[in-house]
Coordinates of C-alpha atoms and ligand atoms in Angstrom, one line a residue:
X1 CA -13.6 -4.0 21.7
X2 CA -12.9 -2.3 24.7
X3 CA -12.4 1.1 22.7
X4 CA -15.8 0.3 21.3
X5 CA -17.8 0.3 24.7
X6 CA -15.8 2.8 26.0
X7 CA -17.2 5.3 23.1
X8 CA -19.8 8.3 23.7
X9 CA -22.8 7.4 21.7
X10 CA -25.8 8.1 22.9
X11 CA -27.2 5.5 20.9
X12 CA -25.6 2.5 23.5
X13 CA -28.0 3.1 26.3
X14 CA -31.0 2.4 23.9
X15 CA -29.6 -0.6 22.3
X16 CA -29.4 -4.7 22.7
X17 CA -26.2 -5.4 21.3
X18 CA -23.0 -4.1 20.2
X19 CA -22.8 -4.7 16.6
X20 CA -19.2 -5.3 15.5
X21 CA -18.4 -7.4 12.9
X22 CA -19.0 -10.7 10.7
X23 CA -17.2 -12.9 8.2
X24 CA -13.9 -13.7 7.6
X25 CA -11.0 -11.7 9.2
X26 CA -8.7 -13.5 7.4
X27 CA -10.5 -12.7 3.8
X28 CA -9.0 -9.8 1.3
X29 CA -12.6 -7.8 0.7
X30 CA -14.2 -5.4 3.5
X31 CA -18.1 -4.6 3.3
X32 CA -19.1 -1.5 5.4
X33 CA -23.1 -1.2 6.1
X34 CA -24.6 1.8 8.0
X35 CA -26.0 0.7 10.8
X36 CA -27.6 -2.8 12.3
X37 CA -31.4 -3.1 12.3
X38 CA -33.9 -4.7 14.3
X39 CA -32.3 -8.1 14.2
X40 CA -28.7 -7.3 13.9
X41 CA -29.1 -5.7 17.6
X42 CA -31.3 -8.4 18.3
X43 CA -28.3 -11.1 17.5
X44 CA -25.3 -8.7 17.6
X45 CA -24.1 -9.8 14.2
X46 CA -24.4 -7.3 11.0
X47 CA -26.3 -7.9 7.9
X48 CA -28.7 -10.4 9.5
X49 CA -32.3 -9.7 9.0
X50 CA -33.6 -9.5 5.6
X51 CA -31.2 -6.7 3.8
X52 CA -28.7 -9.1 4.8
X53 CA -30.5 -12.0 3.0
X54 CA -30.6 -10.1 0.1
X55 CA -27.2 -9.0 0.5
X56 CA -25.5 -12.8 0.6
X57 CA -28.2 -13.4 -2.1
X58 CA -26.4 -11.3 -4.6
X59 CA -23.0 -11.9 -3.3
X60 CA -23.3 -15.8 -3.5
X61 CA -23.9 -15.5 -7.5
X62 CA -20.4 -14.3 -7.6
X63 CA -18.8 -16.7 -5.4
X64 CA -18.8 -14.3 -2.6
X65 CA -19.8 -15.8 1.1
X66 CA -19.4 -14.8 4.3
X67 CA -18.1 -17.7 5.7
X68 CA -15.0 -17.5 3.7
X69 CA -14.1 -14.9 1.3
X70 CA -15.7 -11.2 3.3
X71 CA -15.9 -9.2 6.5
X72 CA -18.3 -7.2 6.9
X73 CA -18.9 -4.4 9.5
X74 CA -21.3 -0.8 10.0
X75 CA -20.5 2.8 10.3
X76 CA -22.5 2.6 13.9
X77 CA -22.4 0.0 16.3
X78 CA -26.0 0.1 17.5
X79 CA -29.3 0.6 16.3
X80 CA -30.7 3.8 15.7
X81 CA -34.5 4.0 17.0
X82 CA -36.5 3.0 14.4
X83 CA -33.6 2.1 12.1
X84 CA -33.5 6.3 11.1
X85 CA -30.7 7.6 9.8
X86 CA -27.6 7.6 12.4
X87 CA -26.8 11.2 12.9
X88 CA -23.4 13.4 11.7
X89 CA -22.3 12.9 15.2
X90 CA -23.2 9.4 16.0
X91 CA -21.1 8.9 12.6
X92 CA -18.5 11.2 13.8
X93 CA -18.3 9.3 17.0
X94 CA -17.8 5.7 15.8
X95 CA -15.8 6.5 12.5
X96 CA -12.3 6.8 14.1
X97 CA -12.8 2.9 15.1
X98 CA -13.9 1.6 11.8
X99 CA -10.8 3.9 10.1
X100 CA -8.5 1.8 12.7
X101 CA -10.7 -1.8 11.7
X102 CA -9.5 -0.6 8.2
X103 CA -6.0 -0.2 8.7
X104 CA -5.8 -3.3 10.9
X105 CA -7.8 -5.5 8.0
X106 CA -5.7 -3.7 5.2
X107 CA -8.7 -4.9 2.1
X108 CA -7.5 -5.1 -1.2
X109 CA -10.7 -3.5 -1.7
X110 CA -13.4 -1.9 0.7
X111 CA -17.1 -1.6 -0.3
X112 CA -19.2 0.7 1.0
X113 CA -23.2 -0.1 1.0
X114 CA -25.0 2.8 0.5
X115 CA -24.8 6.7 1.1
X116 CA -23.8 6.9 4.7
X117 CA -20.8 4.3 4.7
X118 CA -19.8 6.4 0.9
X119 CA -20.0 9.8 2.1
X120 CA -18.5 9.1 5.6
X121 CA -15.8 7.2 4.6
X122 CA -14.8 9.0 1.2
X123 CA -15.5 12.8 2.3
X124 CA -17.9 13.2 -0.8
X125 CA -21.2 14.6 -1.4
X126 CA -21.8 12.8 -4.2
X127 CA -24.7 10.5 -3.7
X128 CA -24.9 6.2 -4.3
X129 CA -26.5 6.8 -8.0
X130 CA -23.5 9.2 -9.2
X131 CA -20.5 6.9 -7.6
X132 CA -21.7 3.4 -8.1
X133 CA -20.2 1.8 -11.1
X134 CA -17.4 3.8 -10.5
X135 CA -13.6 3.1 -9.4
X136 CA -13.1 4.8 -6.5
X137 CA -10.3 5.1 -3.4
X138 CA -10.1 5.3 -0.2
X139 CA -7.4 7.7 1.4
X140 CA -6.7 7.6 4.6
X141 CA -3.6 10.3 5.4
X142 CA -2.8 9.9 8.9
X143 CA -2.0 5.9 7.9
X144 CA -0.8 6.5 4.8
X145 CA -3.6 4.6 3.3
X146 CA -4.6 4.5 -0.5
X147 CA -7.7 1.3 -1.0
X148 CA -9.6 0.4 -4.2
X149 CA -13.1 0.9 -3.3
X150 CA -16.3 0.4 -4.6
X151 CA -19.9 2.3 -3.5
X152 CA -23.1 0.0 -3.9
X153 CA -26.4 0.3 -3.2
X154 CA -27.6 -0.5 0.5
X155 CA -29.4 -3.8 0.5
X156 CA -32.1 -2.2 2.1
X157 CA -32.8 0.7 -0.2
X158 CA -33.0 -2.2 -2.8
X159 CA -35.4 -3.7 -0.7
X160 CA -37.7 -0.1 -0.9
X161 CA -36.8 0.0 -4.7
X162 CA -36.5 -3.3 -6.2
X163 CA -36.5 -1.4 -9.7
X164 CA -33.1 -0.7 -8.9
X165 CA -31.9 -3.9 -8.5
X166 CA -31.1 -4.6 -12.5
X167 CA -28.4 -1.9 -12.2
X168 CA -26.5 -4.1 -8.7
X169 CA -26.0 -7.3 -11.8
X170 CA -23.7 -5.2 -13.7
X171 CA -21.9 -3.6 -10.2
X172 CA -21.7 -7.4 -9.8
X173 CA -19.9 -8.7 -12.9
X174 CA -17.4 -5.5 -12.6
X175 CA -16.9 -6.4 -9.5
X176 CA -16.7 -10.0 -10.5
X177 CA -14.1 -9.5 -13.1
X178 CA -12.3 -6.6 -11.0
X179 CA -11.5 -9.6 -8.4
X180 CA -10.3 -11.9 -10.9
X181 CA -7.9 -9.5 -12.7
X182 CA -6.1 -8.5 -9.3
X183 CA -6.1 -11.7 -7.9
X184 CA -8.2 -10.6 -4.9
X185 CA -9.0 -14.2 -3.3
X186 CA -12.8 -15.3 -3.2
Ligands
URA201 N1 -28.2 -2.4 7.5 C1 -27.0 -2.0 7.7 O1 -26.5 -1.1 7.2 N2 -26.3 -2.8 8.6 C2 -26.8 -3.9 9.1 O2 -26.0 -4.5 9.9 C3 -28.1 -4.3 8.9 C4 -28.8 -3.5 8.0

C-alpha cells in the first residue's frame, strides 16, 4: 500500500479514496477495471456503484461472487475528474503496481474489463469488439509470467449500450465452461 501512496499521480490530490482492491485474495480469477467512479472513491472499494451492480449481476449467473470466488482491482487508483478516460501517463504511472498485484496473486486467469485494462495490460491496439470471445495471454517477461486471459466488455460501456449486452451471455458460458474444464475454483 505504501508503494501505492507513495506514487506520482496527479490524479491523488483530487481524489477521496485510494481505490485498491476487492474480493477474495485467496480466489484463482483476477478482474482488472479501469478506473473507480463516483462511488468507488466515495467508499474506496472498486466496482461499487452501478457498473458494479451490473457487473456481479452477470457474474452471479455463473456462480461467480465476490465474496468468494474473484478479486477485483483497476488500472488507476483514483478517480479521474468526471470519470474521463485516465490518461497514457496516469496508466503508465500506476501499471508497474498492478503488474506486481499480478505476480503476487498469480490467477489462473486474469480478465480485463474493457479497452484500457486490455490495451494496457496486453500491449495491443486491438480494440474490446476484435479480442472479446477470444483466448488470450498475458506475458509478463521480467517475471517470467505467461496467464490465460480474457477481454470483456466494461460494465459501464454496457450500461451506454445495452444492445451489446446479448454478446457478454456467450463470453459468459465460455467463460463458464473454460473454468470447469481447468478446474479453476468458483
Ligand atoms: N469502473 C471501473 O473501471 N472501475 C471501478 O472501480 C468502477 C467503475
Amino acid at each position: 500500500l505504501d508503494k501505492i501512496l507513495n506514487l506520482d499521480c496527479n490524479l491523488k490530490d483530487i481524489a477521496t479514496n485510494v481505490v485498491l482492491s476487492d474480493g477474495n485474495f485467496d480466489s484463482e480469477i483476477m478482474f482488472i477495471g479501469e478506473a473507480p467512479g463516483a462511488e468507488e472513491d466515495k467508499l474506496g472499494k472498486p466496482f461499487v456503484g452501478q457498473a458494479g451492480k451490473l457487473l456481479d449481476n452477470m457474474l452471479n449467473f455463473i456462480g461467480l461472487n465476490r465474496k468468494t470466488n474473484f478479486y477485483i482491482t483497476n488500472i488507476v487508483f483514483w478517480r479521474p475528474p468526471g470519470n474521463r478516460t485516465p490518461t497514457k501517463s496516469e496508466i503508465n504511472t500506476c501499471l508497474p503496481i498492478t503488474k506486481s498485484h499480478i505476480k503476487i496473486f498469480k490467477p489462473k486467469l486474469l480478465i480485463f474489463l474493457g479497452n484500457v485494462a486490455t490495451k494496457s495490460l496486453l500491449k495491443t491496439e486491438e480494440g474490446i469488439s476484435k479480442l472479446r470471445g477470444k483466448k488470450l495471454t498475458y506475458i509478463d517477461e521480467e517475471h517470467k509470467l505467461k496467464i490465460p486471459a480474457r477481454a470483456f466488455f466494461h460494465p459501464a460501456y454496457l450500461l451506454r449500450n445495452p444492445i451489446d449486452k446479448k454478446k457478454v451471455w456467450s463470453d459468459l458460458i465460455e467463460l463458464h465452461n473454460y473454468l470447469k474444464e481447468k478446474k479453476i475454483r468458483f
